[in-house]
XYZ file of C-alpha atoms in Angstrom:
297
model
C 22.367 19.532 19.696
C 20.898 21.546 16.950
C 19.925 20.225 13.477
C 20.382 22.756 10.359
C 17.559 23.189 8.672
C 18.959 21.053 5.539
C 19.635 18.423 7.781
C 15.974 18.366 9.789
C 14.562 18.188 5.432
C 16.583 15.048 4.956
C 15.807 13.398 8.010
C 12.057 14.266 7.668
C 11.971 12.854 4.199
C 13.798 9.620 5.348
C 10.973 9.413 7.877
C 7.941 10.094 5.803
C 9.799 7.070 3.321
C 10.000 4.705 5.670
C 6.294 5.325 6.718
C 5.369 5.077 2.488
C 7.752 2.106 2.736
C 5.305 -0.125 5.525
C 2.325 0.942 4.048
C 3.289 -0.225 0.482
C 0.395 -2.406 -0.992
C 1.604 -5.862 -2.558
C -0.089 -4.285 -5.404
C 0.545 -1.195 -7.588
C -2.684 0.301 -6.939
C -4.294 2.434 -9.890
C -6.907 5.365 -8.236
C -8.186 6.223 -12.040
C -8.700 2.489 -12.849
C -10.429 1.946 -9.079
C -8.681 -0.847 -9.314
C -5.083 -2.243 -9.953
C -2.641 -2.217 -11.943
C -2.211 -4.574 -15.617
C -4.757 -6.653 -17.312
C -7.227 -8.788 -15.344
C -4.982 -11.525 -15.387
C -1.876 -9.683 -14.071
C -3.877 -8.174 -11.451
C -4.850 -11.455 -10.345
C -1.588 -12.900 -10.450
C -0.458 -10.323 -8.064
C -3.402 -10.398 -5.900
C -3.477 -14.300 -5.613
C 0.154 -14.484 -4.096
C 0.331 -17.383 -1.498
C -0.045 -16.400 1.904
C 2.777 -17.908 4.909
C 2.579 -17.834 8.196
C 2.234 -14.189 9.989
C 0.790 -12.922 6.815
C 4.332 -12.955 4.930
C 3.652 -13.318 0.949
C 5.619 -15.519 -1.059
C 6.542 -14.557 -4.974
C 3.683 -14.895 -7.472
C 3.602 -17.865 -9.363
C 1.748 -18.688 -13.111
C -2.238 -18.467 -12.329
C -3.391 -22.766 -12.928
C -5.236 -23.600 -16.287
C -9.436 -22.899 -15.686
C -8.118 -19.315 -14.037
C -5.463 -18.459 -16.615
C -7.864 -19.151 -19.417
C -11.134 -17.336 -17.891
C -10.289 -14.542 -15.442
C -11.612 -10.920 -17.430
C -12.950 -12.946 -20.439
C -16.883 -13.473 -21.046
C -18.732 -16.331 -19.439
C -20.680 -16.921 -21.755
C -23.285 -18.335 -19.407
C -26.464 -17.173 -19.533
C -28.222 -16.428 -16.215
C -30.551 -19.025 -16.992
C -28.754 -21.615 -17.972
C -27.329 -21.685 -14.413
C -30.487 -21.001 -12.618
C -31.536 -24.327 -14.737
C -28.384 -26.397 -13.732
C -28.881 -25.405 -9.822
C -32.477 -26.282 -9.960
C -32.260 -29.540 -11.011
C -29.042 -29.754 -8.143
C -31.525 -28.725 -5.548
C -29.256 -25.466 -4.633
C -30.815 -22.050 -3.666
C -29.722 -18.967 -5.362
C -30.039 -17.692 -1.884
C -27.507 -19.725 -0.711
C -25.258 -17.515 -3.116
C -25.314 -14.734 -2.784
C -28.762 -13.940 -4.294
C -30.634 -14.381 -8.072
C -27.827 -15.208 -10.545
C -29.597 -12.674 -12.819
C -29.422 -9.614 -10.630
C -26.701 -6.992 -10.643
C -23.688 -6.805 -8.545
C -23.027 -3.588 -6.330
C -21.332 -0.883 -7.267
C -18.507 0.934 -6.309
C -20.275 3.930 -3.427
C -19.508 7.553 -3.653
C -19.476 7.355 -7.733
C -21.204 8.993 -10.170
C -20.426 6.480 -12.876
C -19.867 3.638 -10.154
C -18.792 0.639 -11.830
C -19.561 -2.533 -11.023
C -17.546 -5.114 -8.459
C -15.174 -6.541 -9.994
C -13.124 -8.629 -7.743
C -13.517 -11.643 -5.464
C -11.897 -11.670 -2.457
C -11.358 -15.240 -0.365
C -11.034 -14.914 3.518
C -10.816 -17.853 6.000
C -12.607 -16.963 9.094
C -9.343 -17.624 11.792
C -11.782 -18.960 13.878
C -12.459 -20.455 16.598
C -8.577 -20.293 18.151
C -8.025 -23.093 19.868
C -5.229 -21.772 21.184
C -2.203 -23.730 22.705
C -4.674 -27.354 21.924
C -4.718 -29.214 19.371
C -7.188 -28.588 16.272
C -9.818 -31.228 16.645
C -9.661 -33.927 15.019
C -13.686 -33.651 13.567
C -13.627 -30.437 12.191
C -14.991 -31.810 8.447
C -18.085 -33.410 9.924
C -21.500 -32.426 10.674
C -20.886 -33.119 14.601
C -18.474 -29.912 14.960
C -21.162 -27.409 15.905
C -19.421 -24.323 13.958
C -20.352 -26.597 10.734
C -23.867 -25.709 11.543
C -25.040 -22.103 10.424
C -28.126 -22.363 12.471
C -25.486 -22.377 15.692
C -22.747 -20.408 14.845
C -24.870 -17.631 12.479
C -21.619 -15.269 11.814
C -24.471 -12.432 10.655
C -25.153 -12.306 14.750
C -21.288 -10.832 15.442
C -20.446 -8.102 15.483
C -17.734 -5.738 12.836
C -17.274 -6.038 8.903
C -18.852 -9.129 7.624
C -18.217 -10.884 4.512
C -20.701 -11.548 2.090
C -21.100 -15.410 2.275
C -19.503 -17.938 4.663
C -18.739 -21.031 3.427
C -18.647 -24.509 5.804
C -16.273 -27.594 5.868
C -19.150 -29.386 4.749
C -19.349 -26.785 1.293
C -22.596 -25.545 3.098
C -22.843 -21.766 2.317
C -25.093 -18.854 4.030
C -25.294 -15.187 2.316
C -25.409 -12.841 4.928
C -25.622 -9.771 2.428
C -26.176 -10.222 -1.089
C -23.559 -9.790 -3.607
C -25.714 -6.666 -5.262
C -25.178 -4.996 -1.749
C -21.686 -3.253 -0.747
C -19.836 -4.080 2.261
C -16.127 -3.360 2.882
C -14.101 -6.655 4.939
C -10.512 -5.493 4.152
C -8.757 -2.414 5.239
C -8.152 -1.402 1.605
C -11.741 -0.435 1.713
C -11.827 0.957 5.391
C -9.314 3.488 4.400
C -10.871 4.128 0.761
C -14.310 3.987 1.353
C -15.235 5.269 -2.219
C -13.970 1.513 -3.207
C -16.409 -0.632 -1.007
C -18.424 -2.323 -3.547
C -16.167 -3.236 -5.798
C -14.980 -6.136 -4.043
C -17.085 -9.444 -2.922
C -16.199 -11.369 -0.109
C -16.202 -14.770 1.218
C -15.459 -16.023 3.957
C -14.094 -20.106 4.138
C -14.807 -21.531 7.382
C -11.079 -22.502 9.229
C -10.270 -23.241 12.640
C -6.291 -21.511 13.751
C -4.565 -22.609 16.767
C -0.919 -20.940 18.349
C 2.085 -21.179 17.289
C 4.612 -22.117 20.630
C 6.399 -18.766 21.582
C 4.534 -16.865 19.274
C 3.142 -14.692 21.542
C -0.109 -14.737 23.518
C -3.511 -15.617 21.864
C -1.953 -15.617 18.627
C -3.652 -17.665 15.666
C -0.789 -17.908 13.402
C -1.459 -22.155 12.468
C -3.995 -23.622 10.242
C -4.662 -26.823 9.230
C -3.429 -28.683 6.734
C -4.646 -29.110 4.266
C -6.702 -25.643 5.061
C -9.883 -26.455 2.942
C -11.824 -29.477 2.340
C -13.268 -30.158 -1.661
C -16.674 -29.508 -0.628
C -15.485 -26.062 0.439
C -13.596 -25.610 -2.796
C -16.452 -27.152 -4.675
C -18.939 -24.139 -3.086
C -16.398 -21.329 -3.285
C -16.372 -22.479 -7.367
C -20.364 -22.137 -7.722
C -20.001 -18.932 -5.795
C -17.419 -17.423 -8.273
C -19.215 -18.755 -10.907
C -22.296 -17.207 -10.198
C -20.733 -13.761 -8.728
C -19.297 -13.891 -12.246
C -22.151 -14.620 -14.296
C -23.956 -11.760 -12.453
C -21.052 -9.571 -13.516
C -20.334 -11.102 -17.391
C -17.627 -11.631 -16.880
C -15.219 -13.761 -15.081
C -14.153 -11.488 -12.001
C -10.557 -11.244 -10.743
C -9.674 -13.112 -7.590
C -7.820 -12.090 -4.660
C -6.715 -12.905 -1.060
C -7.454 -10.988 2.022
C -4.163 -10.825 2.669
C -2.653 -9.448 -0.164
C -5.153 -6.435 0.261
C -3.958 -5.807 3.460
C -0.559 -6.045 2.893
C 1.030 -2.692 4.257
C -2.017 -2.008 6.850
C -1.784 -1.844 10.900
C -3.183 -5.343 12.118
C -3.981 -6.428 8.964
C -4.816 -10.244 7.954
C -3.495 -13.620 6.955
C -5.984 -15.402 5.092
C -6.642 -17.638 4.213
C -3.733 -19.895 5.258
C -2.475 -23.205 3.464
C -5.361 -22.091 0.160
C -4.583 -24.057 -2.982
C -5.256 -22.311 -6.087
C -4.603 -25.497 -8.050
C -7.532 -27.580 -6.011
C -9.728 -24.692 -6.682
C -9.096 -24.061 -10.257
C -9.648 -27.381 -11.086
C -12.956 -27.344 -8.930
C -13.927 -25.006 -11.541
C -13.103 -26.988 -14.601
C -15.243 -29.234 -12.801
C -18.299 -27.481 -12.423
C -17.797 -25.436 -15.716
C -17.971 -28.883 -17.754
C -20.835 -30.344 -15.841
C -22.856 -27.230 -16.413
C -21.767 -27.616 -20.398
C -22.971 -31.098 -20.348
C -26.516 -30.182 -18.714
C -26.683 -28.079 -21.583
C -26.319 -30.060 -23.847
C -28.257 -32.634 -22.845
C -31.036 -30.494 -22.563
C -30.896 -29.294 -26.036
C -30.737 -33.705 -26.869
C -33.858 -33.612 -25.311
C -35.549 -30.769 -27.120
């Protein structure tokens, strides 16, 4: 049979739409802002969306009190201040992410590159124990992928995040925060972008879901993250963020991958809510150092 010409127009279009149509980013993306669309708290009400099973994204929901109140304002921390708090908690700035008073990277292929500006979470997805159970032991020092020194995720190979983080709140930088590194496939199709986005990778074991279809790694545990990770991941932001100025915006892996080929699902069962309030935590300790050091003056 032979299409008119009219006809082969309209059913290109409908093609090319329905290609625009899986590829659409959970996002409004903004090319002149290199980044996305509305303030830094809309953006990260967007980008934060909870992430189901299979990578599916339910409907954004009000960002919990520390993140509402911070995300795109000032710190107001001073470097040293921080460096102060962390040496008297025996903590290396190594451990995140590098000196708390050095730059962040910058966007690459800019001439006015600007400087990162979001903070992406990942959970690694691994190991997969497949059709077994999770063990029972993951949150203790005897699982062996709690220990860095045997399960060093700088010695794999593919895009790496910036900093892993254990089930024990242990953390290992395995590129600094001031150095760019694209883990998302945002980034792998705009490279011009890697840079402006810090990751971190959460250490979580997956196993299958029945009938799900061979080798897949579709179930987490639950809860996903212990309080000593979400106690780490809040002294990372914190000092990504003090590096920056200001309080960078937050997003999941997911959520940047939304639209993309094989793209991700973490992390799985996150709570935003646990994590915020990790931060009030750790934001009103680091107050109260201060100000005890200027009683002691």
């Amino acid at each position: 049979m032979t299409l008119r010409p009219a006809l082969l127009a309209l059913l290109f279009c409908a093609i090319a739409g329905a290609a625009h149509a899986q590829k659409q980013a959970a996002c409004p993306y903004a090319a002149w802002k290199s980044g996305f669309k509305g303030d830094a708290r809309a953006q990260a009400t967007c980008l934060l969306r909870p992430v189901k099973l299979y990578a599916r994204l339910d409907d954004s929901a009000p960002l919990p009190e520390f993140l509402d109140a911070h995300i795109g304002r000032r710190t107001g921390i001073p470097p040293a201040r921080l460096r102060a708090w962390l040496a008297g908690q025996d903590i290396a700035e190594s451990e995140l992410g590098g000196p708390v008073d050095a730059p962040l990277s910058r966007a690459m292929g800019r001439l006015a590159a600007p400087m990162a500006r979001y903070f992406v979470i990942h959970d690694t997805s691994y190991p997969n124990f497949l059709l077994e159970s999770i063990p029972g032991h993951i949150n203790d020092a005897s699982w062996d992928f709690n220990d860095f020194t045997l399960r060093n995720p700088a010695l794999g190979g593919g895009p790496k995040g910036h900093v892993y983080v254990n089930r024990l709140g242990d953390s290992l930088a395995v590129r600094d925060f001031g150095t760019a590194g694209y883990a998302s496939k945002l980034e792998k199709e705009k490279p011009s972008l890697t840079g402006l986005f810090l990751h971190v990778e959460l250490v979580q074991p997956r196993h299958s879901v029945p009938g799900g279809g061979k080798g897949n790694d579709g179930l987490a545990p639950d809860p996903g993250f212990t309080p000593a990770q979400y106690e780490r991941l809040a002294l990372l932001y914190m000092a990504a963020s003090v590096r920056k100025g200001t309080w960078l915006i937050p997003a999941f892996h997911a959520v940047l991958d939304t639209g993309y080929a094989n793209g991700h699902d973490d992390p799985q069962n996150f709570s935003l809510a646990d994590w915020s309030q990790a931060l009030d935590r750790l934001h009103a300790a680091l107050e109260a150092g201060q100000a005890q050091r200027q009683q002691q003056r």
